[in-house]
Amino acid sequence: MSRQDFWEDRYAGEDYLFGTEPNDFLAEEAHRLVPGTRALAVADGEGRNGVWLAEQGLDVLSVDFSNNALAKARALAADRGVAIETEQADLMHWDWPVAAFDLVVTFFIHPPARDQQILLAAMYQALKPGGLLIFEAYGKAQADNEYGGPSDPDRCYSDAILRQALGQAEILLLEEKTIIRRSGRFPGKPGDVVRLIARRPE
């Protein structure tokens, strides 16, 4: 099965695999959002984060590898009475916009280590000066956790990886912590994550 077929198959059902509520960390940072600004939701899956951002008044482009996922994102947006723009893309080969967004968000995207720096740099370059990157993914310790995430630590992150990739950024928050998840496939279970908020200097 090709990588494309894998993701299309994963999102083929009617259910929303990770629910329809936004990522907890994103919701906690709602005070940083500015209605009317332009947001990019990277690897947005079935749209729970992009649609929520649109509900907060942002102009959202939701990007994902799976057409099935994006169709569900559009359906969720219609159900919530908001509009989002969607684009199917392989992020490693996408023509990334530069200095185009006030906000870039991504959650639990886990490419191999060799690609992490490339994607993080592309997300950072997509920000306008003064723009924010909000990021959360599994930390290295999650590889030994039975509740979700990659079993290969090479696909997980550390604060050192993020600092290296975003050396020019103003780091507003960077922490490794264990959380108790409230949504997704393992509500009530622990997860070892790395959380980042970074600003591109003016």
Coordinates of C-alpha atoms in Angstrom, one line a residue:
M1 CA 0.0 0.0 0.0
S2 CA 1.3 3.4 -1.0
R3 CA 1.6 6.2 1.6
Q4 CA -1.2 8.0 -0.2
D5 CA -3.4 5.0 0.0
F6 CA -2.6 4.5 3.6
W7 CA -3.8 7.9 4.6
E8 CA -6.8 7.8 2.3
D9 CA -7.8 4.5 3.9
R10 CA -7.3 5.8 7.4
Y11 CA -9.7 8.7 6.9
A12 CA -12.2 6.8 4.7
G13 CA -14.8 6.2 7.4
E14 CA -17.5 8.6 8.5
D15 CA -16.2 9.0 12.1
Y16 CA -13.7 11.7 13.0
L17 CA -10.6 9.7 14.2
F18 CA -9.5 12.4 16.6
G19 CA -12.8 14.0 17.3
T20 CA -14.1 17.4 16.3
E21 CA -12.8 19.5 19.2
P22 CA -9.6 21.4 18.8
N23 CA -6.3 20.4 20.2
D24 CA -6.2 21.2 24.0
F25 CA -3.0 23.2 23.7
L26 CA -4.4 25.3 20.9
A27 CA -7.6 26.0 22.8
E28 CA -5.5 27.0 25.9
E29 CA -3.7 29.6 23.8
A30 CA -6.9 31.2 22.3
H31 CA -6.0 34.5 23.9
R32 CA -3.2 34.8 21.3
L33 CA -5.5 34.6 18.3
V34 CA -6.5 37.8 16.3
P35 CA -9.7 37.6 14.4
G36 CA -9.3 38.6 10.7
T37 CA -5.8 37.4 10.5
R38 CA -4.5 34.6 8.1
A39 CA -3.8 31.1 9.5
L40 CA -2.2 28.0 8.1
A41 CA -3.2 24.7 9.7
V42 CA -0.5 22.2 8.7
A43 CA -1.3 18.5 8.4
D44 CA -4.8 19.4 9.6
G45 CA -6.3 16.0 9.0
E46 CA -10.1 16.1 9.4
G47 CA -10.1 19.8 10.2
R48 CA -10.8 20.0 13.9
N49 CA -8.1 22.7 14.4
G50 CA -8.6 24.6 11.2
V51 CA -12.4 24.7 11.6
W52 CA -12.0 25.9 15.3
L53 CA -9.7 28.7 14.1
A54 CA -12.3 29.7 11.6
E55 CA -14.8 29.8 14.4
Q56 CA -12.5 32.2 16.2
G57 CA -12.7 34.5 13.2
L58 CA -9.4 33.7 11.4
D59 CA -9.0 33.2 7.7
V60 CA -7.8 29.6 7.4
L61 CA -6.0 27.4 4.9
S62 CA -6.1 23.8 6.0
V63 CA -3.5 21.6 4.3
D64 CA -3.3 17.8 4.5
F65 CA -2.0 14.8 2.5
S66 CA -5.4 13.1 2.5
N67 CA -8.2 14.2 0.2
N68 CA -10.6 12.1 2.4
A69 CA -9.6 14.0 5.5
L70 CA -10.0 17.4 3.8
A71 CA -13.5 16.4 2.5
K72 CA -14.4 15.8 6.2
A73 CA -12.8 19.1 7.2
R74 CA -15.0 20.9 4.7
A75 CA -18.0 19.0 5.9
L76 CA -17.2 19.9 9.5
A77 CA -16.8 23.6 8.5
A78 CA -20.2 23.6 6.8
D79 CA -21.8 22.0 9.8
R80 CA -20.3 24.7 12.1
G81 CA -21.3 27.5 9.7
V82 CA -17.8 28.7 8.8
A83 CA -15.7 28.6 5.7
I84 CA -12.1 27.3 5.3
E85 CA -9.9 26.9 2.3
T86 CA -8.3 23.5 1.8
E87 CA -5.4 22.2 -0.2
Q88 CA -4.1 18.6 -0.7
A89 CA -0.3 18.5 -0.5
D90 CA 2.7 16.4 0.3
L91 CA 4.4 18.7 2.7
M92 CA 7.9 17.6 1.7
H93 CA 7.2 18.6 -1.9
W94 CA 4.7 21.5 -1.4
D95 CA 5.5 24.9 -2.7
W96 CA 5.4 26.5 0.7
P97 CA 4.2 30.1 0.9
V98 CA 6.7 32.6 2.3
A99 CA 5.8 35.3 4.8
A100 CA 2.1 34.7 4.1
F101 CA 0.5 33.9 7.4
D102 CA 0.0 35.5 10.8
L103 CA -0.3 32.1 12.4
V104 CA 0.9 28.6 11.6
V105 CA -0.3 25.7 13.7
T106 CA 0.5 22.0 13.6
F107 CA 0.0 19.2 16.0
F108 CA 1.4 15.6 16.2
I109 CA 3.1 15.6 12.8
H110 CA 5.9 13.0 13.0
P111 CA 8.1 12.6 10.0
P112 CA 11.6 11.0 10.2
A113 CA 14.2 13.1 11.9
R114 CA 15.8 13.9 8.6
D115 CA 12.6 15.8 7.6
Q116 CA 11.8 17.5 10.8
Q117 CA 14.2 20.3 10.4
I118 CA 13.0 20.9 6.8
L119 CA 9.3 21.1 7.8
L120 CA 9.9 23.3 10.8
A121 CA 12.0 25.7 8.7
A122 CA 9.3 25.8 6.1
M123 CA 6.6 26.5 8.7
Y124 CA 8.7 29.3 10.2
Q125 CA 9.3 30.9 6.8
A126 CA 5.6 30.8 6.0
L127 CA 5.1 33.3 8.9
K128 CA 4.8 37.0 8.3
P129 CA 7.2 39.1 10.5
G130 CA 5.5 39.1 13.9
G131 CA 3.6 35.9 13.1
L132 CA 3.3 33.0 15.6
L133 CA 4.0 29.3 15.2
I134 CA 2.1 27.0 17.7
F135 CA 3.4 23.5 17.7
E136 CA 2.8 20.3 19.8
A137 CA 4.1 16.8 19.1
Y138 CA 5.3 13.8 21.0
G139 CA 8.6 13.9 22.8
K140 CA 11.2 11.2 22.8
A141 CA 9.8 9.6 25.9
Q142 CA 6.5 8.8 24.1
A143 CA 8.2 6.1 22.1
D144 CA 7.9 3.9 25.2
N145 CA 4.3 4.9 26.0
E146 CA 1.6 2.4 24.9
Y147 CA -1.0 5.1 24.4
G148 CA -0.4 6.5 20.9
G149 CA 2.4 8.2 19.1
P150 CA 5.4 6.7 17.2
S151 CA 7.2 3.7 18.6
D152 CA 10.3 5.0 16.9
P153 CA 12.0 7.8 18.9
D154 CA 13.5 9.0 15.6
R155 CA 10.1 10.4 14.7
C156 CA 9.7 12.2 18.0
Y157 CA 11.0 15.6 19.1
S158 CA 13.0 17.3 21.8
D159 CA 13.4 20.9 22.8
A160 CA 16.9 20.8 21.3
I161 CA 15.6 19.8 17.9
L162 CA 13.1 22.7 17.9
R163 CA 15.8 25.2 19.1
Q164 CA 18.1 24.1 16.3
A165 CA 15.5 24.3 13.6
L166 CA 14.1 27.7 14.8
G167 CA 17.3 29.5 15.7
Q168 CA 16.1 32.8 14.4
A169 CA 12.8 32.7 16.2
E170 CA 11.8 34.4 19.4
I171 CA 10.8 31.5 21.7
L172 CA 7.8 32.5 23.8
L173 CA 7.2 29.0 25.2
L174 CA 9.2 25.7 24.9
E175 CA 8.5 22.9 27.2
E176 CA 8.6 19.1 27.5
K177 CA 5.9 17.7 29.7
T178 CA 3.6 14.9 30.4
I179 CA -0.1 15.7 29.8
I180 CA -3.3 13.9 30.5
R181 CA -5.2 14.0 27.2
R182 CA -8.9 15.1 27.2
S183 CA -9.6 14.2 23.5
G184 CA -8.4 12.0 20.7
R185 CA -8.0 8.3 20.8
F186 CA -6.8 8.0 24.3
P187 CA -8.7 10.4 26.6
G188 CA -7.6 10.3 30.2
K189 CA -4.2 8.7 29.3
P190 CA -0.8 10.3 29.6
G191 CA 1.2 11.6 26.8
D192 CA 4.8 12.9 26.7
V193 CA 4.8 16.0 24.5
V194 CA 6.9 19.0 23.4
R195 CA 5.1 22.3 23.2
L196 CA 6.3 25.4 21.4
I197 CA 5.1 28.9 20.7
A198 CA 7.6 30.9 18.6
R199 CA 7.4 34.3 17.0
R200 CA 9.1 35.5 13.8
P201 CA 10.7 38.8 14.7
E202 CA 9.5 41.9 13.0

